[in-house]
C-alpha atoms as a printed R data frame, in Angstrom:
   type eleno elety resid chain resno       x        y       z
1  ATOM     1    CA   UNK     A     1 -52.414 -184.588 -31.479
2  ATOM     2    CA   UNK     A     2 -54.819 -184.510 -34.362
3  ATOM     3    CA   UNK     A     3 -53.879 -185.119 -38.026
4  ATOM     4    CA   UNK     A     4 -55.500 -181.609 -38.882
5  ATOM     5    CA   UNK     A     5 -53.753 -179.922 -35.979
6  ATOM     6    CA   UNK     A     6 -50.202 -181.518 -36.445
7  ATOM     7    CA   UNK     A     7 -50.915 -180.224 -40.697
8  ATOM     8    CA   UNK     A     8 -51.462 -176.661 -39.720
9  ATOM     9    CA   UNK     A     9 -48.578 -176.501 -37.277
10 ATOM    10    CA   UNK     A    10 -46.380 -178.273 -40.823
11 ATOM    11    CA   UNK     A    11 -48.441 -175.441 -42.659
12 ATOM    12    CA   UNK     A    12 -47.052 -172.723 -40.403
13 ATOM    13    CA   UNK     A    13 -43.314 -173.735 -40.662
14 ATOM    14    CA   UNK     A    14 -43.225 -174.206 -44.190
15 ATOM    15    CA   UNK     A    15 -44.837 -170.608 -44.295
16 ATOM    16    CA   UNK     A    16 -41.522 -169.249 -41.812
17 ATOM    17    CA   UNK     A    17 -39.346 -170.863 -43.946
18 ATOM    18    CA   UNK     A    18 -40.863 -169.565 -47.225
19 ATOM    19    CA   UNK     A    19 -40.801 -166.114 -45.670
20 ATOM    20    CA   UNK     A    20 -37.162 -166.726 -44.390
21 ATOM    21    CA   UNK     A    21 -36.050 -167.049 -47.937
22 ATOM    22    CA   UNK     A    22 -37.905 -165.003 -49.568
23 ATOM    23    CA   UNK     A    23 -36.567 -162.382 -46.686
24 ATOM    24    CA   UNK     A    24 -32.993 -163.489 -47.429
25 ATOM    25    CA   UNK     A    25 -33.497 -163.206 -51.131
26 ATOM    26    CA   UNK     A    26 -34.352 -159.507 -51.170
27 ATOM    27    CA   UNK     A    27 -31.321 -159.217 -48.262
28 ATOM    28    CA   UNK     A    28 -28.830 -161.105 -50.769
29 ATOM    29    CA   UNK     A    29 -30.844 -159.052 -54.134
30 ATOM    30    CA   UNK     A    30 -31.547 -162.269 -55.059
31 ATOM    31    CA   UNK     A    31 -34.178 -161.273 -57.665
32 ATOM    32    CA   UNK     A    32 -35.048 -164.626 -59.331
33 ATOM    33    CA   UNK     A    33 -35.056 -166.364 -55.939
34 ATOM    34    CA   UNK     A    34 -37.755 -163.643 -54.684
35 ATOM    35    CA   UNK     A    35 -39.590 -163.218 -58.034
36 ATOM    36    CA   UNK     A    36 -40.309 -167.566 -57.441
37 ATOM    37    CA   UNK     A    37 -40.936 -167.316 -53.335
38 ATOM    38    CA   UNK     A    38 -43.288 -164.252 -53.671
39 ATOM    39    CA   UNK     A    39 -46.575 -166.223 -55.529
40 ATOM    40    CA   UNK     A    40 -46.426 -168.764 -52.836
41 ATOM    41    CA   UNK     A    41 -46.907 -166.687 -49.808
42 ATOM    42    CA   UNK     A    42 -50.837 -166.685 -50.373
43 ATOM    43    CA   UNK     A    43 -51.425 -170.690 -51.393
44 ATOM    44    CA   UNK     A    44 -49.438 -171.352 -48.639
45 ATOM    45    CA   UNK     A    45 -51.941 -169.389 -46.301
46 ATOM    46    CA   UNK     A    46 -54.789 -170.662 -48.124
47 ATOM    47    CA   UNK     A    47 -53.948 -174.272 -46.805
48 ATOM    48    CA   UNK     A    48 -53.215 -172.535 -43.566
49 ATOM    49    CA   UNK     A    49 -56.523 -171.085 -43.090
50 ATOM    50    CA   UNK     A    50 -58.138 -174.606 -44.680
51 ATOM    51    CA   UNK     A    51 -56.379 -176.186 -41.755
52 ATOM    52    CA   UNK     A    52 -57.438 -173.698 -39.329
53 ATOM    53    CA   UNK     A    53 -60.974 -173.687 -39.555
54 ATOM    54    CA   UNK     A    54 -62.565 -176.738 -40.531
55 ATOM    55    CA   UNK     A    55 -65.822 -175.845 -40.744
56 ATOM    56    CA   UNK     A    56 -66.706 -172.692 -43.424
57 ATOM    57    CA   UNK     A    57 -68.313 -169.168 -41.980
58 ATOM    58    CA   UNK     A    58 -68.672 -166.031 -43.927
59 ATOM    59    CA   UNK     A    59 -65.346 -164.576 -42.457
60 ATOM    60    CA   UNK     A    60 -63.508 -167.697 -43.985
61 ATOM    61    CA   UNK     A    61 -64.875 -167.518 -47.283
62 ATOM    62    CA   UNK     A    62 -64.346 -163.813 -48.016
63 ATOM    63    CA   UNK     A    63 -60.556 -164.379 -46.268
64 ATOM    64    CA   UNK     A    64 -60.230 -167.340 -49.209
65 ATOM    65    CA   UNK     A    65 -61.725 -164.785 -52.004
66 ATOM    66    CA   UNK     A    66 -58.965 -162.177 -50.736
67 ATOM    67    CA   UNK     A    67 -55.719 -164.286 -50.716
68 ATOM    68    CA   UNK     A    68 -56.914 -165.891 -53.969
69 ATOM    69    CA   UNK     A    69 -56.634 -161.897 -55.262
70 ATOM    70    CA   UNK     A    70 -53.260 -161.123 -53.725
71 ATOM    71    CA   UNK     A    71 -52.116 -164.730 -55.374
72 ATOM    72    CA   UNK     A    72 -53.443 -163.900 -58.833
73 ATOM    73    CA   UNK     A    73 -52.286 -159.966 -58.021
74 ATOM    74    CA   UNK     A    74 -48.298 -161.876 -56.926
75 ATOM    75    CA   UNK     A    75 -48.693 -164.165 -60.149
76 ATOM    76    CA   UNK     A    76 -49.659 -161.789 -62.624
77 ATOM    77    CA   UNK     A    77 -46.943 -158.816 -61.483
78 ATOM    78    CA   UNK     A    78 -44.075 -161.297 -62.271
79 ATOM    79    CA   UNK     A    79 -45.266 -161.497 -65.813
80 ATOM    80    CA   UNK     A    80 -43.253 -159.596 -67.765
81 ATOM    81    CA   UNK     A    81 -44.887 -157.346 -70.406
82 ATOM    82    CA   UNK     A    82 -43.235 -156.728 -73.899
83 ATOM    83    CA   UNK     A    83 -44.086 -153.842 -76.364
84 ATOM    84    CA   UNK     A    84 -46.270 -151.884 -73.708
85 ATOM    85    CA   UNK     A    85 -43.800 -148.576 -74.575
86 ATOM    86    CA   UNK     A    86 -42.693 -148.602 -70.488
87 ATOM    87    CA   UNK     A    87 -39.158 -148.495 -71.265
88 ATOM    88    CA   UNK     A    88 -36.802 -145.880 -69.323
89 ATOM    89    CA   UNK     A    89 -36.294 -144.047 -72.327
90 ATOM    90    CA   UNK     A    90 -40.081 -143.922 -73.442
91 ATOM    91    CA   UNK     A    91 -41.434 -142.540 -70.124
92 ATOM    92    CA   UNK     A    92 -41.323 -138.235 -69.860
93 ATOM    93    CA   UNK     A    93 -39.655 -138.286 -66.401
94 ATOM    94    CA   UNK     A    94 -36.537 -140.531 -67.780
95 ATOM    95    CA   UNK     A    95 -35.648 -137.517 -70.353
């Protein structure tokens, strides 16, 4: 077996376990431990899809561009925002 071949199959367990845990974290409410697993679904699939195709079309490019989004989309949602005036009590629906 090829070294690429035997580093995707590597790539695609480490991605089942990452979504095992991250699975059992939101099961157990486990918020910190899914708030850490959640920005590394997408570089995880990024080396995935490096190991899967070798050589760079179109297709592969613009599936790079849109899991490098949904990574910087994961990332920046777990940042947490002070003074923005969201609290419960500041919102017209909470009253």
């Amino acid at each position: 077996m090829s070294t690429i071949r035997s580093a995707h199959r590597a790539l695609w367990g480490a991605y089942a376990l990452l979504a095992l845990v991250h699975l059992g974290a939101l099961l157990a409410d486990a918020d910190l431990i899914g708030r850490i697993t959640q920005p590394m679904f997408a570089p995880s699939l990024i080396a995935v899809v490096l190991t899967a195709a070798p050589y760079r079309s179109r297709t592969t490019g613009l599936m790079l561009g849109a899991l490098v989004c949904a990574w910087i989309g994961d990332s920046v949602g777990q940042v947490p925002v002070e003074g923005a005036g969201c609290s419960p009590s500041s919102v017209s629906w909470a009253r």
